[in-house]
mmCIF file of C-alpha atoms and ligand atoms in Angstrom:
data_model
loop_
_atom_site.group_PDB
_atom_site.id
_atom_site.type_symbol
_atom_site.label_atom_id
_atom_site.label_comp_id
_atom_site.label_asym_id
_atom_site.label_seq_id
_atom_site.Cartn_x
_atom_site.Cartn_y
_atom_site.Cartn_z
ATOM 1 C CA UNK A 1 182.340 216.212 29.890
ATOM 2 C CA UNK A 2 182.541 214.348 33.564
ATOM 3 C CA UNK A 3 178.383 214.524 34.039
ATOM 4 C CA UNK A 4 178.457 213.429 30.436
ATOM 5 C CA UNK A 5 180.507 210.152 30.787
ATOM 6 C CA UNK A 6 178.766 209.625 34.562
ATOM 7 C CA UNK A 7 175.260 209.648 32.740
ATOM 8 C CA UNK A 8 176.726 207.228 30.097
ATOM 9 C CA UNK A 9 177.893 205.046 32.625
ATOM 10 C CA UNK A 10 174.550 205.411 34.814
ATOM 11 C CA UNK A 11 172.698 204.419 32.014
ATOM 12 C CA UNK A 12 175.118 201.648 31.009
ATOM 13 C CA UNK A 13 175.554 200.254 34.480
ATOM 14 C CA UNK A 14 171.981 198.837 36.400
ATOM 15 C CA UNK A 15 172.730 199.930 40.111
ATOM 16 C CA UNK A 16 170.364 196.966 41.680
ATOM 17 C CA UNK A 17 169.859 199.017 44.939
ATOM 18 C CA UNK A 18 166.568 197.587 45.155
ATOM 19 C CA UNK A 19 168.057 194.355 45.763
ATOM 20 C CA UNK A 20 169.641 195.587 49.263
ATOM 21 C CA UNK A 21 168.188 193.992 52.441
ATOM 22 C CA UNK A 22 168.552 194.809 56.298
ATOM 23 C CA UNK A 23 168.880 191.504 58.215
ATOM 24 C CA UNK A 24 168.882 191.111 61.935
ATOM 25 C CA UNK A 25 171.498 188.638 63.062
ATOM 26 C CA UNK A 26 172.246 187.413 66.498
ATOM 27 C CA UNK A 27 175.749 185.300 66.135
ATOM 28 C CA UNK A 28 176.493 183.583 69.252
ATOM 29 C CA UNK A 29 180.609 182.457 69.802
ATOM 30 C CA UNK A 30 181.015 179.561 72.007
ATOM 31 C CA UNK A 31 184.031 178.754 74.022
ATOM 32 C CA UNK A 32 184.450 175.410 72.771
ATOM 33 C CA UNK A 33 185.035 177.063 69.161
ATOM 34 C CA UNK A 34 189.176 176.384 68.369
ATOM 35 C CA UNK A 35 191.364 179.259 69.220
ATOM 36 C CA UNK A 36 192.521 178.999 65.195
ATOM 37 C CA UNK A 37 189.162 179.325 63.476
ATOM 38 C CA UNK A 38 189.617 179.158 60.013
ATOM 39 C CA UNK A 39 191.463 176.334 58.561
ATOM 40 C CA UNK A 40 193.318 175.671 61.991
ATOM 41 C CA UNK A 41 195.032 178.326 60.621
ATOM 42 C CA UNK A 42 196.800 181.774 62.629
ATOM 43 C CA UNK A 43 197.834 183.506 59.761
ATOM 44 C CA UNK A 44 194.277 183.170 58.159
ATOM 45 C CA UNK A 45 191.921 183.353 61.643
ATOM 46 C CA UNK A 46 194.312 186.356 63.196
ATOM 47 C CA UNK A 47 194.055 188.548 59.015
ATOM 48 C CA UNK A 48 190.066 188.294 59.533
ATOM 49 C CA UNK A 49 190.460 188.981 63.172
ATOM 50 C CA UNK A 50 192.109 192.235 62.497
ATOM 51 C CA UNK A 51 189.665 193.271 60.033
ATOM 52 C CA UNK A 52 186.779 192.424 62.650
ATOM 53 C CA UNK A 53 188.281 194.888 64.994
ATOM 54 C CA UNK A 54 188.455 198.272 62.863
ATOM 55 C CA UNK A 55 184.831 197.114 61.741
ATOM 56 C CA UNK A 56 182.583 199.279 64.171
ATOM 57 C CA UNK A 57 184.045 202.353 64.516
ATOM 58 C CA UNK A 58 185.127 202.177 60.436
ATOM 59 C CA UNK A 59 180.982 201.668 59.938
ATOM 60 C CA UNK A 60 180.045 204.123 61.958
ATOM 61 C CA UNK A 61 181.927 206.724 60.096
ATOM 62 C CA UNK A 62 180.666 205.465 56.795
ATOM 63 C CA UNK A 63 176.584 205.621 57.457
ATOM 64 C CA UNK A 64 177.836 209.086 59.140
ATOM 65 C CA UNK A 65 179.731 210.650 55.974
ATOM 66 C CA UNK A 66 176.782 208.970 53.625
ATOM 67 C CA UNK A 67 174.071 210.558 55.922
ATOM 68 C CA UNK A 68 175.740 213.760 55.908
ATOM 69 C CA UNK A 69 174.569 214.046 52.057
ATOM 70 C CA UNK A 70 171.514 212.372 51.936
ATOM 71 C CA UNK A 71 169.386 215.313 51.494
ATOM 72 C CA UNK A 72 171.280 215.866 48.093
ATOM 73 C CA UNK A 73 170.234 212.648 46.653
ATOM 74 C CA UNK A 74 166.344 213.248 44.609
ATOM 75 C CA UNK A 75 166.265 209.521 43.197
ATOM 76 C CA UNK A 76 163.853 207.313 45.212
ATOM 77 C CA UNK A 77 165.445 204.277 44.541
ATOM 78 C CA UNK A 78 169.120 205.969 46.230
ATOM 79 C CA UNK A 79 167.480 207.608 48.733
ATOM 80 C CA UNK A 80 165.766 204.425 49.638
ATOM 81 C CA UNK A 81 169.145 202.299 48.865
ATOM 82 C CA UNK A 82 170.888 204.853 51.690
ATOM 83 C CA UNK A 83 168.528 204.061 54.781
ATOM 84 C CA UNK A 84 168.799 199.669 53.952
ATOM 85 C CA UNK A 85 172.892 200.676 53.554
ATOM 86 C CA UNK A 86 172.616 202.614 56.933
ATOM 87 C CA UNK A 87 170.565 199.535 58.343
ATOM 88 C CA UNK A 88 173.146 196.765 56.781
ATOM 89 C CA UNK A 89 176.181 199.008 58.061
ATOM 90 C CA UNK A 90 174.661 199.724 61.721
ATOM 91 C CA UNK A 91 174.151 195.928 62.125
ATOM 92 C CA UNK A 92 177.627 194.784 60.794
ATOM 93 C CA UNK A 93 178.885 197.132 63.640
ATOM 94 C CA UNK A 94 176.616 195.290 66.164
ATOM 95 C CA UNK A 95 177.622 191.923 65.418
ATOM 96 C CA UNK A 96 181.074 192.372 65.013
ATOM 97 C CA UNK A 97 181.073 194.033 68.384
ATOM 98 C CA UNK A 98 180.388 190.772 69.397
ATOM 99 C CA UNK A 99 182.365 188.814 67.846
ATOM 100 C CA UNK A 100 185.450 191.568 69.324
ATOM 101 C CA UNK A 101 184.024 190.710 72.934
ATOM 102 C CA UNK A 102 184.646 187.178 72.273
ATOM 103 C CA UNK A 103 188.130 187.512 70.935
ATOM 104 C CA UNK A 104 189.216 189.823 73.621
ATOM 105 C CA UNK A 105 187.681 187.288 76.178
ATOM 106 C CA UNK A 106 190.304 185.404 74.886
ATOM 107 C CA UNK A 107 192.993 187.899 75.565
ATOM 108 C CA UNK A 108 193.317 189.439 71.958
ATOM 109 C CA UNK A 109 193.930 192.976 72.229
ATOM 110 C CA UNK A 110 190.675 193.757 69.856
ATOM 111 C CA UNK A 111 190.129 196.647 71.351
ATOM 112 C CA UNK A 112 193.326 198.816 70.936
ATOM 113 C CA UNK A 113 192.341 197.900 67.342
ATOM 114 C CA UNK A 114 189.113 199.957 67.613
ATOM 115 C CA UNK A 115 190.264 202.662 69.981
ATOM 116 C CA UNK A 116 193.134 203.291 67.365
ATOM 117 C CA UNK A 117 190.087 203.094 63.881
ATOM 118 C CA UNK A 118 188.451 205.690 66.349
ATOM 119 C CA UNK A 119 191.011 207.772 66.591
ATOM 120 C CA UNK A 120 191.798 207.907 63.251
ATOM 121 C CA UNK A 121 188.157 208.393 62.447
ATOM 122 C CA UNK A 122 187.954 211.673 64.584
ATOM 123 C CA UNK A 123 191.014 212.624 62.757
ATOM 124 C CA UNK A 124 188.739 212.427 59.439
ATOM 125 C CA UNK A 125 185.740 214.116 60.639
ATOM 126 C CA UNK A 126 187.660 216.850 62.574
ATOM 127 C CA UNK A 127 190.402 217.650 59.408
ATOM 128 C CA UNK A 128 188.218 216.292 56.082
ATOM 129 C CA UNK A 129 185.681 218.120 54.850
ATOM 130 C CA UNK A 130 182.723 216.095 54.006
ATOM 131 C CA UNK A 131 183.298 215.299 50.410
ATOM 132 C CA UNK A 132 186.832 213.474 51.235
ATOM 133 C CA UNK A 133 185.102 211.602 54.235
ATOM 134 C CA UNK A 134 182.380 210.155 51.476
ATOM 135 C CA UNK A 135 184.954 209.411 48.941
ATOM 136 C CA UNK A 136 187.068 207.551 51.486
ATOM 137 C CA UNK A 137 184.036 205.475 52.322
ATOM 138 C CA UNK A 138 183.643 204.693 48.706
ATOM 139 C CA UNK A 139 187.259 203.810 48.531
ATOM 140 C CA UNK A 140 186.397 201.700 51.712
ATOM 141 C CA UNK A 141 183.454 200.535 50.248
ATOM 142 C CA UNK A 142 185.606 199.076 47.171
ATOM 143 C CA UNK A 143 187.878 197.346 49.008
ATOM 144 C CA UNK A 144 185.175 195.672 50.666
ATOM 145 C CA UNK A 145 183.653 194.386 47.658
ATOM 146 C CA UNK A 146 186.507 192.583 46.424
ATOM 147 C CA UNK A 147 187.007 191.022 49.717
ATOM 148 C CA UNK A 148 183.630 189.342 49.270
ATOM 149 C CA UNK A 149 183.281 188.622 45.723
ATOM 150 C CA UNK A 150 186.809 187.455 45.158
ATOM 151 C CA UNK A 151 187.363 186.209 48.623
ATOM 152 C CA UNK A 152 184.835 185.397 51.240
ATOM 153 C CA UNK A 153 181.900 184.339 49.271
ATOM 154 C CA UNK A 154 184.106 181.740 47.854
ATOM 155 C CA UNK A 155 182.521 178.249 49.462
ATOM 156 C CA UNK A 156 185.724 176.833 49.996
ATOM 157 C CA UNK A 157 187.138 179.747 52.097
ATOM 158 C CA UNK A 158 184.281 179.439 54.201
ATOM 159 C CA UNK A 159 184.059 175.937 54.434
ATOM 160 C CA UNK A 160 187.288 176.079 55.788
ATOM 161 C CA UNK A 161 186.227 178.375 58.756
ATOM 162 C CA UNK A 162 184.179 176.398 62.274
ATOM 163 C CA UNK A 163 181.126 176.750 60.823
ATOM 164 C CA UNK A 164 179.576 179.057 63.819
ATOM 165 C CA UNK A 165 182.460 181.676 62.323
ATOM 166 C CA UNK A 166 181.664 181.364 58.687
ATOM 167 C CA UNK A 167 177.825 182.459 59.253
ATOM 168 C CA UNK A 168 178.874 185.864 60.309
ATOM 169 C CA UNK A 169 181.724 186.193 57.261
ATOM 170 C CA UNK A 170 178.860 184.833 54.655
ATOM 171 C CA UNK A 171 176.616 187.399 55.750
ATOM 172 C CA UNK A 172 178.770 190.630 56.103
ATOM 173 C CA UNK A 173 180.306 189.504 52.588
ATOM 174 C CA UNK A 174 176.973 189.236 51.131
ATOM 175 C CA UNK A 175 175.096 192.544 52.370
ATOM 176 C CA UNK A 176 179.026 194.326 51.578
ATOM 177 C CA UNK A 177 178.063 193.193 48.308
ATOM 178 C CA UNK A 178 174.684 194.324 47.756
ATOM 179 C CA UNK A 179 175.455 197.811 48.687
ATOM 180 C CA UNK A 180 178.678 197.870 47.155
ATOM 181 C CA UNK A 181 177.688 200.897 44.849
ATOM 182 C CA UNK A 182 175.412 202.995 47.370
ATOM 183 C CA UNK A 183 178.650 205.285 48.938
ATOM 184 C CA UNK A 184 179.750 205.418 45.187
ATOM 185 C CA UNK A 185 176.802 206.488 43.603
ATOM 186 C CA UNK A 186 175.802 209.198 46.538
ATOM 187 C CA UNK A 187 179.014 210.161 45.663
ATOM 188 C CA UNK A 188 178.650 210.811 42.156
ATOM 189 C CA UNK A 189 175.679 212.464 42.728
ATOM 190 C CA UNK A 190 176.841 214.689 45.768
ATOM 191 C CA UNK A 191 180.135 215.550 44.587
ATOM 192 C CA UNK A 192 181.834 213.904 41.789
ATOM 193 C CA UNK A 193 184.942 214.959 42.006
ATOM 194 C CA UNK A 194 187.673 212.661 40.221
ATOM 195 C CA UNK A 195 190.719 214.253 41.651
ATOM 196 C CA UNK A 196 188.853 213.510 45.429
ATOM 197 C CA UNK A 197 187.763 209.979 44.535
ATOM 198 C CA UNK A 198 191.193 209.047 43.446
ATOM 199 C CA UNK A 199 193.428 210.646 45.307
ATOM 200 C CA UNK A 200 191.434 209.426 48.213
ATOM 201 C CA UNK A 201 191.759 206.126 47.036
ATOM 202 C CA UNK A 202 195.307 206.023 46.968
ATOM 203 C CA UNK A 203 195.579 207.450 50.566
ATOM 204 C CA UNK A 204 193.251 205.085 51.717
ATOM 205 C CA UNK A 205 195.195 202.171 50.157
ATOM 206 C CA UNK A 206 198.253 202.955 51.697
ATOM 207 C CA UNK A 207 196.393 203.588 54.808
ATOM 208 C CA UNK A 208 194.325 200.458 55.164
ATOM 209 C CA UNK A 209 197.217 198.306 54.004
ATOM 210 C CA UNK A 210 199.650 200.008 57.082
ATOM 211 C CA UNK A 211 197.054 199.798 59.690
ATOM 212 C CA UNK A 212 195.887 196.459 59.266
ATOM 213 C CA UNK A 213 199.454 195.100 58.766
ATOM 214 C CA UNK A 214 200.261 196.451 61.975
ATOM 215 C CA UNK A 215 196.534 195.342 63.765
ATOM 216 C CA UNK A 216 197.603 191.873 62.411
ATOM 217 C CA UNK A 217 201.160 191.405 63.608
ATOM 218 C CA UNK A 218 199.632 193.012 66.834
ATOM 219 C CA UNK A 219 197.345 189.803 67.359
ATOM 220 C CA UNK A 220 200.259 187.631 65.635
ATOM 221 C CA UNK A 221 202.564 188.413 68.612
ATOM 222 C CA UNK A 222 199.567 188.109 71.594
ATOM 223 C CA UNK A 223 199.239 184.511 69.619
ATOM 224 C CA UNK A 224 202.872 183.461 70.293
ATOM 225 C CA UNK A 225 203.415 181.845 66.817
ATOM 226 C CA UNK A 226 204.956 185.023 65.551
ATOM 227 C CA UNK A 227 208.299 183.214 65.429
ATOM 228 C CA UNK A 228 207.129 180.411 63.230
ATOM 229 C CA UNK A 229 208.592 180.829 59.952
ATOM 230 C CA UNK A 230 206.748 177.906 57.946
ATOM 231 C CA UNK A 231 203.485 179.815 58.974
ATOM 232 C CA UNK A 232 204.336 183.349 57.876
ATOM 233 C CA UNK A 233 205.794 181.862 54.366
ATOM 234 C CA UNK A 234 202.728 179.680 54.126
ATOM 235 C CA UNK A 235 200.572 182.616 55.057
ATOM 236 C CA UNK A 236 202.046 185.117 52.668
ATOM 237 C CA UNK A 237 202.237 182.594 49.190
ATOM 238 C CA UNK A 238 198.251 182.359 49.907
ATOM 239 C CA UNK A 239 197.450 185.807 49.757
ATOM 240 C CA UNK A 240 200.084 187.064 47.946
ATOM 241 C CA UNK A 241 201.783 184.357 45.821
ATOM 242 C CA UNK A 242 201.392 183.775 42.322
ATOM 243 C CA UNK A 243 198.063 182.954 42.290
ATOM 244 C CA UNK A 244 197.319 184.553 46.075
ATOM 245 C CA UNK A 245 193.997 185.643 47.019
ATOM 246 C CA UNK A 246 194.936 189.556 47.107
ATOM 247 C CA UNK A 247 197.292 189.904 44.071
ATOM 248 C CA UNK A 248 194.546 188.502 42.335
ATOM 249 C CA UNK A 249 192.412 191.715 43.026
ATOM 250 C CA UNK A 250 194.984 193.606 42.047
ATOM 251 C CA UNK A 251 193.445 194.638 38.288
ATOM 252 C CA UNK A 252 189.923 194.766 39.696
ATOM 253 C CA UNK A 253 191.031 197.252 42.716
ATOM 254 C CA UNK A 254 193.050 199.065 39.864
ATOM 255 C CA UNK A 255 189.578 199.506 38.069
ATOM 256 C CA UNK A 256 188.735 201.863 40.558
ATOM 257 C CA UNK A 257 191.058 204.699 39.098
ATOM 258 C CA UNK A 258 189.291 204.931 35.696
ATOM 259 C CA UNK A 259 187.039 207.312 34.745
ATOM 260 C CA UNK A 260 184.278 205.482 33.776
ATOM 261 C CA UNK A 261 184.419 202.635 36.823
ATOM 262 C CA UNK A 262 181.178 201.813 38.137
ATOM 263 C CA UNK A 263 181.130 198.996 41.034
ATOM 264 C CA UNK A 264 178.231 197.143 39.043
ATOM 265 C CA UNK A 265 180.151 196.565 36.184
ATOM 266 C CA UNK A 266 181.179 193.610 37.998
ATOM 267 C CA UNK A 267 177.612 191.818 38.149
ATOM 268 C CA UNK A 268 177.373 189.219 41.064
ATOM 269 C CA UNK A 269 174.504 188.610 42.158
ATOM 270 C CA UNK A 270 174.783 184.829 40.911
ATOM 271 C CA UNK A 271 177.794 184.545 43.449
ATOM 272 C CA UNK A 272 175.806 186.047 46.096
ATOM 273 C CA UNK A 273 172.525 183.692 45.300
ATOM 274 C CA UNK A 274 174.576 180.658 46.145
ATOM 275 C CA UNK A 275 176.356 181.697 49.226
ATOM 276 C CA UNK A 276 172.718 183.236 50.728
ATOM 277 C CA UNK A 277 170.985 179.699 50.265
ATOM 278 C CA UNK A 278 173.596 177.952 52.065
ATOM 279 C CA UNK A 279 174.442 180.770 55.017
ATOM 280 C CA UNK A 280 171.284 182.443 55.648
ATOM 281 C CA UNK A 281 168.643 179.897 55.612
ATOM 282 C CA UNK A 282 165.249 181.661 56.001
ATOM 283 C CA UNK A 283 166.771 185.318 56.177
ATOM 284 C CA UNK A 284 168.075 185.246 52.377
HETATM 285 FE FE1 FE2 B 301 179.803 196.350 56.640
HETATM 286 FE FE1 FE2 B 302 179.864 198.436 53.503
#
């Protein structure tokens, strides 16, 4: 019944994973860029700051659990798909290394953030077998995905950011998108296990949102506006207020739970088009 809905959905659902590229960056951070990078904002700059720092040791462990069943995808196209997501993922790592140097030049503690992601990496790959560690990348790999298409490839979140910030955003959010379905579809292929994919998803979830509360109000407190109460209110109404960024992903992260969820059932490349034009000039 499962393979027979998962080929219904495969042939349903175009998996564009010819459309994935590998693109060598070299970001540079300046000192003269403000100490509040996006929107002269803490809440905002120190939320994406966070993120940055569970970044390379989090990518790491994905290309490592999707490697780890590579041999069991046949399809061309996948296999193919898996070495440009290995390629996009080992680069994000790279560049958001650098981008951690910088901040912790600055005297954020970036990289207690990683050292703790590592840890609880090893924890994975010691007590998970294999098939969890690949469905928590997928879950991973979700939540990514709606962070770009409902958040960072939006033009007016990144114009808000110093613009030698926003390059490095646009073009994580971008390649995040066009592999958005790799993890998931080695997955289906590998092990396709619905109990795994959504029970890991809901550990995951409750993981990602502890840890990076507590990576955030980490960097909140080196910032010394931790005690400004206008800021935090301001901060929480625009992520998640009424019409805040995050509890508007709410019903497309809930998507994830049914049976038949694909991540290209949400087509957007059309976002992605625009944002590539005006971020990556000649490497689009
Ligand atoms: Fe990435
Ligand atoms: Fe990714």
């Amino acid at each position: 019944m499962t393979a027979a809905i998962n080929q219904a959905v495969k042939q349903a659902v175009p998996t564009h994973h010819h459309d994935l590229k590998v693109r060598h960056m070299d970001f540079e951070f300046s000192d003269d860029i403000p100490e509040f990078w996006y929107d002269n904002d803490p809440f905002k700059t120190l939320l994406l700051a966070a993120l940055s720092g569970g970044f390379p040791e989090g990518e790491r462990f994905f290309i490592d659990s999707v490697r780890h069943f590579q041999e069991h995808v046949k399809d061309p196209e996948l296999r193919q798909a898996i070495r440009a997501f290995i390629g996009q993922e080992a680069h994000h790592s790279k560049e958001h290394k650098i981008l951690n140097d910088f901040l912790e030049s600055r005297g954020y503690p970036i990289s207690r953030i990683d050292k703790g992601v590592g840890m609880a990496m090893s924890w994975y790959r010691k007590y998970l077998s294999p098939a969890r560690q690949l469905a928590h990348t997928a879950a991973v790999e979700h939540f990514t995905a709606l962070m770009a298409e409902k958040y960072l490839l939006n033009s007016d979140e990144l114009a808000k950011m110093d613009s030698r910030m926003a390059g490095i955003w646009a073009w994580h959010a971008i390649e995040e998108t066009e592999h958005k379905a790799v993890a998931f579809d080695v997955y289906k292929t590998a092990v396709d296990s619905e109990w795994v994919r959504r029970s890991q998803m809901a550990i995951c979830t409750v993981m990602f949102l502890g840890f990076s509360t507590y990576d955030f109000i980490s960097l909140m407190r080196h910032s010394g506006r931790q005690g400004d109460v206008k800021m935090w209110a301001k901060g929480i109404n625009y992520y998640w207020g009424t019409t805040g960024i995050f509890r508007k992903m709410i019903p497309e992260y809930l998507r994830y739970y049914r049976r038949d969820f694909h991540p290209w059932q949400h087509d957007s490349r059309a976002l992605v088009e625009s944002i590539k034009q005006q971020y990556l000039g000649n490497k689009a």
